[in-house]
Short mmCIF file of C-alpha atoms in Angstrom, two decimals:
data_model
loop_
_atom_site.label_atom_id
_atom_site.label_comp_id
_atom_site.label_asym_id
_atom_site.label_seq_id
_atom_site.Cartn_x
_atom_site.Cartn_y
_atom_site.Cartn_z
CA MET A 1 6.91 -8.36 -20.64
CA ALA A 2 9.00 -8.80 -23.91
CA ALA A 3 7.39 -8.61 -27.35
CA PRO A 4 6.26 -11.86 -28.79
CA MET A 5 8.99 -13.43 -30.84
CA GLU A 6 8.38 -15.63 -34.02
CA LEU A 7 10.95 -17.89 -35.38
CA SER A 8 10.57 -19.26 -38.95
CA CYS A 9 12.63 -22.20 -39.78
CA TRP A 10 12.74 -25.54 -41.43
CA GLY A 11 10.81 -28.37 -39.90
CA GLY A 12 11.91 -31.70 -38.54
CA ASP A 13 11.79 -35.39 -38.93
CA TRP A 14 13.15 -38.54 -37.66
CA GLY A 15 12.79 -37.35 -34.08
CA LEU A 16 14.22 -34.09 -34.56
CA PRO A 17 12.46 -30.61 -34.26
CA SER A 18 14.33 -29.36 -37.30
CA LEU A 19 16.65 -30.77 -40.00
CA HIS A 20 18.58 -27.59 -40.53
CA PRO A 21 21.62 -27.19 -38.28
CA GLU A 22 21.17 -23.36 -37.94
CA SER A 23 17.56 -23.63 -37.17
CA LEU A 24 18.16 -26.31 -34.56
CA THR A 25 20.83 -24.29 -33.00
CA VAL A 26 18.44 -21.43 -32.50
CA MET A 27 15.76 -23.68 -31.13
CA ALA A 28 17.99 -25.30 -28.81
CA TYR A 29 19.22 -22.03 -27.45
CA ALA A 30 15.83 -20.73 -27.07
CA LYS A 31 14.96 -23.77 -24.86
CA PHE A 32 18.05 -23.63 -22.85
CA SER A 33 17.57 -19.92 -22.05
CA GLY A 34 13.79 -20.05 -21.58
CA ALA A 35 12.91 -17.68 -24.37
CA PRO A 36 9.22 -17.75 -25.32
CA LEU A 37 9.53 -18.36 -29.07
CA THR A 38 6.66 -19.36 -31.35
CA VAL A 39 8.20 -21.53 -33.85
CA ASN A 40 6.78 -21.58 -37.38
CA THR A 41 7.97 -24.26 -39.65
CA ILE A 42 7.88 -23.68 -43.32
CA ASN A 43 5.46 -25.87 -45.22
CA LYS A 44 4.18 -25.12 -48.53
CA SER A 45 3.00 -21.67 -47.93
CA TRP A 46 3.93 -18.64 -50.15
CA ARG A 47 4.88 -16.76 -47.02
CA THR A 48 8.25 -18.54 -47.18
CA PRO A 49 10.89 -15.72 -46.63
CA LYS A 50 13.31 -15.57 -49.38
CA GLY A 51 16.28 -15.06 -47.52
CA ASP A 52 18.35 -17.47 -45.25
CA LEU A 53 16.39 -19.26 -42.70
CA PRO A 54 16.13 -19.29 -39.58
CA VAL A 55 14.68 -15.87 -39.34
CA LEU A 56 13.46 -14.18 -36.05
CA VAL A 57 10.77 -11.60 -36.17
CA SER A 58 9.92 -9.49 -33.15
CA GLU A 59 7.74 -6.54 -33.58
CA ASP A 60 9.51 -4.81 -36.56
CA VAL A 61 12.83 -6.28 -36.19
CA VAL A 62 13.88 -9.10 -38.52
CA ILE A 63 17.10 -10.87 -37.76
CA SER A 64 18.58 -13.72 -39.66
CA GLN A 65 21.74 -15.26 -38.89
CA PRO A 66 22.08 -17.57 -35.87
CA ALA A 67 24.90 -15.57 -34.14
CA LYS A 68 22.76 -12.46 -34.49
CA ILE A 69 19.60 -13.98 -33.29
CA LEU A 70 21.39 -15.35 -30.29
CA ASN A 71 22.85 -11.97 -29.56
CA PHE A 72 19.42 -10.47 -29.77
CA LEU A 73 17.99 -13.09 -27.56
CA ARG A 74 20.74 -12.17 -25.06
CA LYS A 75 20.02 -8.54 -25.08
CA GLN A 76 16.37 -9.51 -24.22
CA LYS A 77 17.85 -11.06 -21.00
CA TYR A 78 17.51 -14.69 -22.29
CA ASN A 79 21.13 -15.55 -21.50
CA ALA A 80 22.17 -19.02 -21.18
CA ASP A 81 25.84 -18.08 -20.65
CA TYR A 82 25.14 -16.24 -17.49
CA ASP A 83 27.27 -18.43 -15.25
CA LEU A 84 30.17 -18.82 -17.52
CA SER A 85 33.62 -17.26 -16.68
CA ALA A 86 35.29 -14.92 -19.29
CA LYS A 87 37.73 -17.70 -20.20
CA GLN A 88 34.80 -20.17 -20.87
CA GLY A 89 33.17 -17.50 -23.08
CA ALA A 90 36.45 -17.20 -25.04
CA ASP A 91 36.46 -21.13 -25.31
CA THR A 92 32.98 -21.06 -26.77
CA LEU A 93 34.03 -18.70 -29.62
CA ALA A 94 36.95 -20.97 -30.36
CA TYR A 95 35.03 -24.11 -30.43
CA ILE A 96 32.27 -22.62 -32.45
CA ALA A 97 34.93 -21.52 -35.00
CA LEU A 98 36.26 -25.16 -34.91
CA LEU A 99 32.77 -26.42 -35.77
CA GLU A 100 32.38 -24.10 -38.65
CA GLU A 101 35.59 -24.74 -40.13
CA LYS A 102 35.88 -28.56 -39.71
CA LEU A 103 32.46 -30.06 -39.30
CA LEU A 104 30.25 -27.89 -41.29
CA PRO A 105 31.66 -28.70 -44.75
CA ALA A 106 31.33 -32.35 -44.17
CA LEU A 107 27.77 -31.77 -42.86
CA LEU A 108 26.86 -29.63 -46.05
CA HIS A 109 28.54 -32.51 -48.16
CA THR A 110 26.42 -35.24 -46.63
CA PHE A 111 23.20 -33.35 -47.03
CA TRP A 112 23.67 -31.58 -50.40
CA ILE A 113 26.40 -32.93 -52.47
CA GLU A 114 26.72 -36.62 -52.00
CA ALA A 115 24.49 -37.74 -54.97
CA GLU A 116 22.76 -40.61 -53.31
CA ASN A 117 21.89 -38.69 -50.09
CA TYR A 118 20.67 -35.66 -51.91
CA CYS A 119 18.50 -37.43 -54.53
CA SER A 120 16.99 -39.85 -52.33
CA VAL A 121 16.52 -37.91 -49.04
CA THR A 122 17.33 -34.11 -49.00
CA LYS A 123 15.85 -32.97 -52.14
CA PRO A 124 12.41 -34.76 -51.72
CA TRP A 125 12.37 -33.72 -48.09
CA PHE A 126 13.01 -29.84 -48.74
CA ALA A 127 10.82 -29.85 -52.01
CA SER A 128 7.87 -31.33 -50.06
CA ARG A 129 8.15 -28.39 -47.68
CA ILE A 130 8.38 -25.69 -50.26
CA ALA A 131 5.46 -24.39 -52.49
CA PHE A 132 5.54 -25.29 -56.28
CA PRO A 133 7.24 -24.04 -58.31
CA LEU A 134 9.87 -22.80 -55.87
CA SER A 135 10.34 -26.59 -54.95
CA LEU A 136 11.72 -27.03 -58.27
CA TYR A 137 14.51 -24.48 -57.99
CA LEU A 138 15.27 -23.92 -54.37
CA PRO A 139 16.80 -27.16 -53.24
CA GLY A 140 19.07 -27.09 -56.35
CA LYS A 141 20.24 -23.62 -55.42
CA MET A 142 20.96 -24.57 -51.98
CA SER A 143 22.94 -27.67 -53.24
CA ARG A 144 24.82 -25.35 -55.55
CA GLU A 145 25.65 -22.78 -52.88
CA ALA A 146 26.89 -25.57 -50.47
CA LEU A 147 29.25 -26.88 -53.29
CA ASN A 148 30.46 -23.42 -53.87
CA ARG A 149 31.07 -22.74 -50.31
CA ILE A 150 32.98 -25.99 -50.00
CA LEU A 151 35.17 -25.63 -53.02
CA LEU A 152 35.93 -22.04 -52.26
CA THR A 153 36.99 -22.59 -48.78
CA LYS A 154 38.61 -25.88 -48.88
CA GLY A 155 39.21 -26.53 -52.62
CA GLY A 156 42.37 -24.78 -53.30
CA PRO A 157 45.70 -26.60 -54.51
CA PRO A 158 47.13 -29.08 -53.55
CA LEU A 159 43.48 -30.55 -53.77
CA TYR A 160 42.65 -30.49 -57.35
CA SER A 161 39.68 -32.82 -57.68
CA LEU A 162 36.53 -33.00 -55.90
CA THR A 163 37.17 -36.50 -54.44
CA GLU A 164 40.38 -35.24 -52.94
CA VAL A 165 38.40 -32.41 -51.28
CA GLU A 166 35.80 -34.78 -50.00
CA ALA A 167 38.42 -37.03 -48.45
CA GLN A 168 39.91 -34.09 -46.75
CA ILE A 169 36.83 -32.44 -45.41
CA TYR A 170 35.64 -35.91 -44.01
CA ARG A 171 39.03 -36.49 -42.34
CA ASP A 172 38.73 -32.98 -40.84
CA ALA A 173 35.19 -33.71 -39.59
CA LYS A 174 36.34 -36.98 -37.99
CA GLU A 175 39.04 -35.37 -36.24
CA CYS A 176 36.84 -32.60 -35.12
CA LEU A 177 34.33 -35.12 -33.76
CA ASN A 178 37.17 -36.77 -31.78
CA LEU A 179 38.35 -33.52 -30.26
CA LEU A 180 34.57 -32.78 -29.29
CA SER A 181 34.27 -36.01 -27.78
CA LYS A 182 37.63 -35.54 -25.82
CA ARG A 183 36.54 -32.18 -24.56
CA LEU A 184 33.08 -33.34 -23.53
CA GLY A 185 34.50 -36.30 -21.55
CA THR A 186 32.02 -37.55 -19.10
CA SER A 187 30.31 -34.49 -18.22
CA GLN A 188 26.59 -33.81 -19.08
CA PHE A 189 27.27 -30.54 -20.93
CA PHE A 190 30.27 -28.72 -22.23
CA PHE A 191 30.47 -26.48 -19.13
CA GLY A 192 29.28 -28.37 -16.20
CA ASP A 193 25.65 -29.11 -15.56
CA MET A 194 23.82 -26.46 -17.34
CA PRO A 195 23.62 -26.04 -21.04
CA THR A 196 25.10 -23.07 -22.84
CA THR A 197 25.52 -21.40 -26.41
CA LEU A 198 28.30 -23.91 -27.17
CA ASP A 199 26.06 -26.87 -26.33
CA ALA A 200 23.43 -25.36 -28.71
CA PHE A 201 25.94 -25.03 -31.42
CA VAL A 202 27.17 -28.49 -30.99
CA PHE A 203 23.73 -29.95 -30.74
CA GLY A 204 22.58 -28.13 -33.91
CA PHE A 205 25.48 -29.41 -35.95
CA LEU A 206 25.57 -33.05 -34.40
CA ALA A 207 21.97 -33.96 -34.18
CA PRO A 208 21.19 -33.95 -37.93
CA ILE A 209 24.20 -36.22 -38.64
CA TYR A 210 23.10 -38.50 -35.76
CA LYS A 211 19.63 -38.92 -36.52
CA VAL A 212 18.64 -38.49 -40.31
CA CYS A 213 18.80 -41.67 -42.12
CA PHE A 214 20.83 -41.50 -45.20
CA PRO A 215 21.89 -44.21 -47.56
CA ARG A 216 25.64 -43.05 -47.35
CA VAL A 217 26.45 -42.62 -43.75
CA HIS A 218 30.05 -42.88 -42.83
CA LEU A 219 30.08 -39.86 -40.75
CA GLN A 220 27.11 -41.09 -38.75
CA GLU A 221 28.93 -44.40 -38.15
CA HIS A 222 31.89 -42.46 -36.89
CA LEU A 223 29.68 -40.52 -34.65
CA LYS A 224 28.12 -43.56 -33.12
CA GLN A 225 31.46 -44.78 -32.11
CA LEU A 226 31.63 -41.82 -29.85
CA PRO A 227 29.12 -42.69 -27.27
CA ASN A 228 29.33 -39.68 -24.97
CA LEU A 229 28.32 -37.39 -28.08
CA CYS A 230 25.39 -39.62 -28.78
CA ARG A 231 24.31 -39.45 -25.24
CA PHE A 232 24.77 -35.72 -25.23
CA CYS A 233 22.27 -35.27 -28.13
CA ASP A 234 19.77 -38.00 -26.80
CA ASP A 235 19.84 -36.06 -23.49
CA ILE A 236 19.03 -32.74 -24.97
CA LEU A 237 16.20 -34.15 -27.21
CA THR A 238 14.52 -35.87 -24.23
CA CYS A 239 14.99 -33.14 -21.73
CA TYR A 240 14.30 -30.11 -23.70
CA PHE A 241 12.46 -31.20 -26.71
CA ARG A 242 10.14 -33.76 -25.15
CA LEU A 243 10.38 -35.82 -28.61
CA ALA A 244 11.62 -38.97 -26.94
CA VAL A 245 14.31 -40.99 -28.56
CA SER A 246 11.47 -43.55 -29.42
CA GLY A 247 9.42 -41.07 -31.10
CA HIS A 248 6.37 -40.79 -28.87
CA SER A 249 4.40 -37.67 -29.27
CA PRO A 250 4.05 -35.42 -25.97
CA ALA A 251 0.44 -36.23 -25.67
CA GLY A 252 1.08 -39.94 -25.56
CA GLN A 253 3.82 -39.50 -22.94
CA ASP A 254 1.37 -37.51 -20.72
CA THR A 255 -1.38 -40.18 -21.02
CA ALA A 256 1.00 -42.75 -20.11
CA ASP A 257 2.25 -40.70 -17.19
CA ALA A 258 -1.44 -40.28 -15.97
CA ASN A 259 -2.09 -43.83 -16.22
CA LEU A 260 0.96 -44.73 -14.23
CA GLN A 261 0.02 -42.26 -11.57
CA LYS A 262 -3.54 -43.52 -11.40
CA LEU A 263 -2.28 -47.15 -11.16
CA THR A 264 0.09 -46.31 -8.36
CA GLN A 265 -2.69 -44.73 -6.52
CA LEU A 266 -4.98 -47.71 -6.70
CA VAL A 267 -2.22 -50.12 -5.85
CA ASN A 268 -1.64 -48.04 -2.77
CA LYS A 269 -5.35 -47.96 -1.84
CA GLU A 270 -5.54 -51.83 -2.20
CA SER A 271 -2.54 -52.27 -0.05
CA ASN A 272 -3.93 -50.08 2.65
CA LEU A 273 -7.23 -52.03 2.52
CA ILE A 274 -5.41 -55.21 2.83
CA GLU A 275 -3.37 -54.05 5.84
CA LYS A 276 -6.62 -52.94 7.44
CA MET A 277 -8.32 -56.26 6.90
CA ASP A 278 -5.28 -57.97 8.30
CA ASP A 279 -5.46 -55.89 11.41
CA ASN A 280 -9.17 -56.70 11.77
CA LEU A 281 -8.37 -60.36 11.39
CA ARG A 282 -5.69 -60.26 14.05
CA LYS A 283 -7.82 -58.55 16.45
CA SER A 284 -10.75 -60.97 15.97
CA PRO A 285 -9.28 -64.40 15.78
CA GLN A 286 -12.61 -66.18 16.33
CA HIS A 287 -13.52 -65.69 12.70
CA PRO A 288 -13.86 -68.86 10.70
CA PRO A 289 -10.88 -69.64 8.39
CA ARG A 290 -13.19 -69.98 5.40
CA LYS A 291 -14.08 -66.33 5.56
CA LEU A 292 -10.36 -65.57 5.87
CA THR A 293 -9.63 -67.33 2.60
CA THR A 294 -12.64 -65.66 0.88
CA LEU A 295 -11.36 -62.32 2.08
CA LYS A 296 -7.78 -62.95 0.88
CA LEU A 297 -9.03 -64.13 -2.50
CA ALA A 298 -11.17 -61.12 -2.93
CA ALA A 299 -8.45 -58.83 -1.94
CA GLY A 300 -6.16 -60.54 -4.51
CA GLY A 301 -8.91 -60.38 -7.05
CA GLU A 302 -9.64 -56.67 -6.37
CA GLU A 303 -6.00 -56.02 -6.66
CA SER A 304 -5.37 -57.67 -9.96
CA SER A 305 -8.37 -56.36 -11.91
CA PRO A 306 -7.53 -52.63 -11.76
CA MET A 307 -3.89 -53.39 -12.90
CA SER A 308 -5.14 -55.44 -15.91
CA ARG A 309 -7.48 -52.78 -16.82
CA LEU A 310 -5.03 -49.95 -17.00
CA SER A 311 -2.04 -51.78 -18.55
CA PRO A 312 -1.00 -50.23 -21.72
CA ALA B 1 51.53 -15.26 -42.19
CA THR B 2 55.25 -15.54 -42.91
CA LEU B 3 55.91 -14.31 -39.35
CA CYS B 4 53.86 -17.10 -37.94
CA PHE B 5 56.27 -19.60 -39.44
CA GLN B 6 59.47 -17.72 -38.51
CA ALA B 7 58.18 -17.56 -34.92
CA PHE B 8 57.18 -21.19 -34.91
CA LEU B 9 60.59 -22.27 -36.23
CA GLN B 10 62.49 -19.93 -33.91
CA MET B 11 60.51 -21.44 -31.12
CA CYS B 12 61.71 -24.96 -32.25
CA ASN B 13 65.25 -23.59 -32.21
CA LEU B 14 65.57 -24.13 -36.01
CA PRO B 15 67.69 -21.68 -37.88
CA ILE B 16 66.13 -20.25 -40.98
CA ARG B 17 66.86 -17.80 -43.81
CA VAL B 18 64.15 -15.70 -45.31
CA ILE B 19 64.05 -15.03 -49.01
CA CYS B 20 61.63 -12.84 -50.92
CA ARG B 21 60.73 -13.75 -54.37
CA ALA B 22 58.17 -12.41 -56.62
CA ASN B 23 56.92 -15.71 -57.98
CA ALA B 24 56.82 -17.29 -54.70
CA GLU B 25 53.26 -18.22 -55.02
CA TYR B 26 53.89 -20.22 -58.05
CA MET B 27 57.05 -21.95 -56.50
CA SER B 28 54.86 -23.23 -53.75
CA PRO B 29 53.36 -26.75 -54.05
CA SER B 30 49.88 -25.53 -52.79
CA GLY B 31 49.99 -22.06 -54.22
CA LYS B 32 50.02 -20.70 -50.67
CA LEU B 33 52.73 -18.64 -48.89
CA PRO B 34 54.98 -19.21 -47.18
CA PHE B 35 56.73 -22.44 -47.63
CA ILE B 36 59.82 -23.83 -46.66
CA HIS B 37 62.66 -25.57 -48.66
CA VAL B 38 64.58 -28.15 -46.83
CA GLY B 39 67.03 -30.14 -48.64
CA ASN B 40 65.10 -31.53 -51.57
CA GLN B 41 61.75 -31.21 -49.83
CA VAL B 42 59.27 -28.43 -50.18
CA VAL B 43 56.42 -28.01 -47.69
CA SER B 44 53.95 -25.24 -47.48
CA GLU B 45 51.20 -24.13 -45.16
CA LEU B 46 51.18 -24.15 -41.34
CA GLY B 47 49.46 -27.61 -40.91
CA PRO B 48 51.88 -29.56 -43.12
CA ILE B 49 54.96 -27.69 -41.82
CA VAL B 50 54.12 -28.56 -38.22
CA GLN B 51 53.54 -32.18 -39.05
CA PHE B 52 56.93 -32.23 -41.00
CA VAL B 53 58.86 -30.68 -38.26
CA LYS B 54 57.21 -33.03 -35.72
CA ALA B 55 58.28 -35.92 -37.90
CA LYS B 56 61.90 -34.67 -37.71
CA GLY B 57 61.52 -34.86 -34.04
CA HIS B 58 60.78 -31.19 -32.87
CA SER B 59 57.38 -30.62 -31.52
CA LEU B 60 56.00 -27.86 -29.17
CA SER B 61 52.80 -29.29 -28.12
CA ASP B 62 54.07 -32.55 -26.66
CA GLY B 63 53.44 -31.47 -23.21
CA LEU B 64 49.76 -30.86 -23.49
CA ASP B 65 47.09 -33.39 -22.61
CA GLU B 66 44.31 -34.17 -25.01
CA VAL B 67 41.81 -31.70 -23.83
CA GLN B 68 44.39 -28.93 -24.10
CA LYS B 69 45.23 -30.12 -27.55
CA ALA B 70 41.56 -29.88 -28.42
CA GLU B 71 41.43 -26.35 -27.16
CA MET B 72 44.58 -25.44 -29.03
CA LYS B 73 43.20 -26.66 -32.12
CA ALA B 74 39.99 -24.74 -31.52
CA TYR B 75 41.80 -21.51 -30.96
CA MET B 76 43.86 -21.90 -34.02
CA GLU B 77 40.54 -22.25 -35.90
CA LEU B 78 39.23 -19.20 -34.39
CA VAL B 79 42.27 -17.20 -35.33
CA ASN B 80 42.27 -18.45 -38.83
CA ASN B 81 38.49 -17.83 -39.11
CA MET B 82 38.30 -14.52 -37.59
CA LEU B 83 41.62 -12.80 -37.91
CA LEU B 84 42.71 -14.13 -41.22
CA THR B 85 39.43 -13.52 -42.89
CA ALA B 86 39.31 -9.94 -41.46
CA GLU B 87 42.77 -9.17 -42.75
CA LEU B 88 41.75 -10.42 -46.12
CA TYR B 89 38.61 -8.46 -46.08
CA LEU B 90 40.38 -5.46 -45.24
CA GLN B 91 43.04 -5.86 -47.93
CA TRP B 92 40.78 -6.90 -50.68
CA CYS B 93 37.19 -5.80 -50.01
CA ASP B 94 37.53 -2.29 -48.51
CA ASP B 95 37.70 -0.01 -51.50
CA VAL B 96 39.85 2.64 -50.10
CA THR B 97 42.56 0.25 -48.74
CA VAL B 98 42.48 -1.76 -52.07
CA GLU B 99 43.07 1.25 -54.34
CA GLU B 100 45.80 2.96 -52.22
CA ILE B 101 47.84 0.06 -50.73
CA THR B 102 46.94 -3.38 -51.95
CA HIS B 103 46.88 -2.85 -55.82
CA PRO B 104 50.30 -1.14 -55.82
CA ARG B 105 51.91 -3.48 -53.37
CA TYR B 106 50.60 -6.66 -55.01
CA GLY B 107 51.43 -5.53 -58.65
CA SER B 108 54.78 -4.01 -57.84
CA PRO B 109 57.07 -6.72 -59.03
CA TYR B 110 55.37 -6.62 -62.52
CA PRO B 111 55.18 -4.31 -65.36
CA TRP B 112 52.09 -2.59 -66.36
CA PRO B 113 49.45 -3.94 -67.52
CA LEU B 114 50.19 -7.24 -65.73
CA ASN B 115 50.27 -5.77 -62.35
CA ARG B 116 46.54 -4.49 -62.73
CA ILE B 117 45.29 -7.69 -64.17
CA LEU B 118 46.81 -9.89 -61.49
CA SER B 119 45.64 -7.85 -58.72
CA TYR B 120 42.10 -7.49 -59.97
CA GLN B 121 42.13 -11.30 -60.52
CA LYS B 122 43.13 -11.88 -56.92
CA GLN B 123 40.58 -9.37 -55.73
CA TRP B 124 37.68 -11.06 -57.60
CA GLU B 125 38.80 -14.38 -56.21
CA VAL B 126 38.91 -13.00 -52.65
CA ARG B 127 35.51 -11.36 -53.07
CA ARG B 128 33.90 -14.55 -54.38
CA LYS B 129 35.21 -16.45 -51.08
CA MET B 130 33.87 -13.84 -48.93
CA LYS B 131 30.54 -14.10 -50.51
CA ALA B 132 30.40 -17.85 -50.08
CA ILE B 133 31.20 -17.67 -46.39
CA GLY B 134 28.80 -14.79 -45.80
CA TRP B 135 31.39 -11.90 -45.24
CA ALA B 136 30.31 -10.08 -48.20
CA GLY B 137 27.36 -8.39 -46.47
CA LYS B 138 29.38 -7.12 -43.66
CA THR B 139 30.41 -3.66 -43.30
CA LEU B 140 33.78 -2.40 -42.00
CA GLU B 141 32.33 -1.75 -38.62
CA GLN B 142 30.99 -5.30 -38.38
CA VAL B 143 34.51 -6.80 -39.36
CA LEU B 144 36.24 -4.53 -36.82
CA GLU B 145 33.70 -5.66 -34.14
CA ASP B 146 34.40 -9.39 -35.06
CA VAL B 147 38.18 -8.64 -34.71
CA ASP B 148 37.50 -7.07 -31.38
CA GLN B 149 35.48 -10.19 -30.21
CA CYS B 150 38.27 -12.40 -31.34
CA CYS B 151 41.07 -10.27 -29.59
CA HIS B 152 38.90 -10.19 -26.52
CA ALA B 153 38.70 -14.04 -26.45
CA LEU B 154 42.36 -14.32 -26.99
CA SER B 155 43.10 -11.75 -24.22
CA GLN B 156 40.87 -13.74 -21.81
CA ARG B 157 42.44 -16.94 -22.71
CA LEU B 158 45.97 -15.55 -22.15
CA GLY B 159 45.31 -13.80 -18.91
CA THR B 160 48.38 -13.02 -17.10
CA GLN B 161 50.33 -16.12 -18.34
CA PRO B 162 53.41 -15.53 -20.45
CA TYR B 163 52.20 -17.99 -23.17
CA PHE B 164 48.74 -19.58 -24.03
CA PHE B 165 49.57 -22.88 -22.47
CA ASN B 166 51.56 -22.34 -19.29
CA LYS B 167 55.31 -21.75 -19.51
CA GLN B 168 56.09 -23.19 -22.84
CA PRO B 169 55.27 -21.45 -26.20
CA THR B 170 53.28 -23.67 -28.75
CA GLU B 171 51.95 -23.48 -32.29
CA LEU B 172 48.98 -21.31 -31.23
CA ASP B 173 51.46 -18.76 -29.80
CA ALA B 174 53.25 -18.65 -33.03
CA LEU B 175 50.11 -18.20 -35.05
CA VAL B 176 48.73 -15.41 -32.81
CA PHE B 177 52.02 -13.58 -32.72
CA GLY B 178 52.25 -13.66 -36.44
CA HIS B 179 48.95 -12.16 -36.99
CA LEU B 180 48.82 -9.69 -34.24
CA PHE B 181 52.39 -8.41 -35.05
CA THR B 182 51.38 -7.88 -38.72
CA ILE B 183 48.17 -6.10 -37.66
CA LEU B 184 50.11 -3.90 -35.31
CA THR B 185 53.00 -2.89 -37.68
CA THR B 186 51.36 -2.72 -41.07
CA GLN B 187 50.52 0.68 -42.35
CA LEU B 188 46.94 1.10 -43.42
CA ILE B 189 44.79 4.07 -44.30
CA THR B 190 43.14 4.00 -40.85
CA ASP B 191 44.56 2.74 -37.55
CA GLU B 192 41.34 1.28 -36.45
CA LEU B 193 42.43 -2.32 -36.65
CA SER B 194 45.68 -1.81 -34.79
CA GLU B 195 43.67 0.24 -32.29
CA LYS B 196 41.41 -2.60 -31.49
CA VAL B 197 44.52 -4.84 -30.79
CA LYS B 198 46.20 -2.24 -28.72
CA ASN B 199 43.16 -2.06 -26.49
CA TYR B 200 44.33 -5.38 -25.00
CA SER B 201 47.51 -4.55 -23.29
CA ASN B 202 48.39 -8.27 -22.31
CA LEU B 203 48.27 -9.03 -26.05
CA THR B 204 50.70 -6.38 -26.94
CA ALA B 205 52.85 -7.35 -24.05
CA PHE B 206 52.79 -10.90 -25.43
CA CYS B 207 53.94 -9.85 -28.85
CA ARG B 208 56.75 -7.72 -27.68
CA ARG B 209 57.96 -10.45 -25.37
CA ILE B 210 58.09 -12.96 -28.34
CA GLU B 211 59.77 -10.52 -30.49
CA GLN B 212 62.44 -9.77 -28.07
CA GLN B 213 62.89 -13.29 -27.15
CA TYR B 214 63.10 -14.80 -30.48
CA PHE B 215 63.80 -12.24 -33.02
CA GLU B 216 66.27 -9.80 -31.60
CA GLY B 217 68.37 -12.86 -30.63
CA GLN B 218 68.38 -14.07 -34.24
CA GLU B 219 69.48 -10.59 -35.61
CA ARG B 220 72.42 -10.52 -33.19
CA ASP B 221 73.54 -14.09 -34.14
CA SER B 222 73.41 -13.47 -37.91
CA ALA B 223 75.43 -10.26 -37.56
CA ALA B 224 78.08 -11.93 -35.31
CA ILE B 225 78.64 -15.10 -37.26
CA ALA B 226 80.43 -14.51 -40.51
CA ALA B 227 80.23 -18.27 -41.96
CA PRO B 228 76.64 -19.51 -42.00
CA SER B 229 77.99 -22.89 -42.99
CA SER B 230 79.49 -23.36 -39.61
CA LYS B 231 75.85 -23.34 -38.09
CA ARG B 232 73.83 -26.44 -37.98
CA SER B 233 71.22 -25.42 -40.34
CA LEU B 234 68.21 -27.54 -41.38
CA LEU B 235 67.10 -25.03 -44.01
CA ARG B 236 69.09 -23.62 -46.88
#
């Protein structure tokens, strides 16, 4: 039906399909809308596109920013916002602007500018995914771009030093998280029961903060105090990405399911057998009691051994 | 942006006097315009001014619940993100507009060559910022499309109500009014930007309503009263 679509983006770790917020947003949207995307994670090959990731390639069309990719998917009839009213669509735009203005600077800071985080986690991780010698240059470039962006958009007077800017952006980010938590309340997704574009964006921004293990984590600690947002991320990961919170692979999960099914079937069969035997016994009470006990023990034995064989 | 503040302060029923100064940017504590001068305190930018006014006991958003406050903040960010950036783009990154309108206007209080130097400096600064947030690659059509999307969202949110949140005006109304009014009334080379806004009749009606309610009243008052000291004035 539609042309095959390939998405190139940064890979994942710590239970996430991707560490990069924008890649994660696009992947989440594709899952929500059912778009058949083949995801290629960047790993040490020279085919790394020079531009920004994520990049969607479909036939001859190459699209690079998340908003444009989502527009393209919608035009291909993969629309997760189908049930939204016009006002909810307007709210979506507003909340996305809020995320970009208030949360993104702090996210960029935590990943790329905070010295401990950058040196011990971000730089090695990204460098290991990029081919040499680009791995020496590209993480540094991404870090400089992030710093530039933060200073140019948030760093004007009266904030004159980097520490003041940092304090301000973390204050803004915590306020933004509080606002999101209030807006989500107790519902499963932001607009009812079905996930939409806004859920994809919020998930894309929150999940890296929530899951990646950094040495300096005060934003993560703040997020963990908002249980509805944590539950929101976990739900999306388990339902749509099948990488369970505990980190089992999909194959392991399936085997466990199959085992459980087999076990249930066997137990049912055994209980049916036992019922039949009971019926027989009742119908023919002249059987000696010794045989009765033997039968019961045998039934008990048969019942317990399959369970012990299949327990994980 | 000045209009946002005037609207906001009018809505709080606080009388103000507007003064134009060439070195206003340097007088402001944060380098950003506009700022207010109250007694011996100087406060600039919308966020701090709103908080300052709130601390003095006037607030427009007390009647909102938590979710509505979150929505209001989100919409204010949308307006700042889209409309403000689009206005800056149009003023400083569109070559035709820059040459014909912005350079002369920005440099007008200063003698040559200072006017050219200052306006080039400002232009370079704005272009750097656009590049950092990814707007440098956008063409004029894309920017206009973004403005259209933003106006569409605002129009949907406003619907048929008189203000964005029921019957009472809030900071969001002041902000939107300021931006839209500026877009509608500023003379540019092309009228495309104001045409985009005019497509949404409820937005133009909203602007007109606020103008009539809060600004025409002020002009009548200031013409009628001869001694301004007799008015209760918070701001000199």
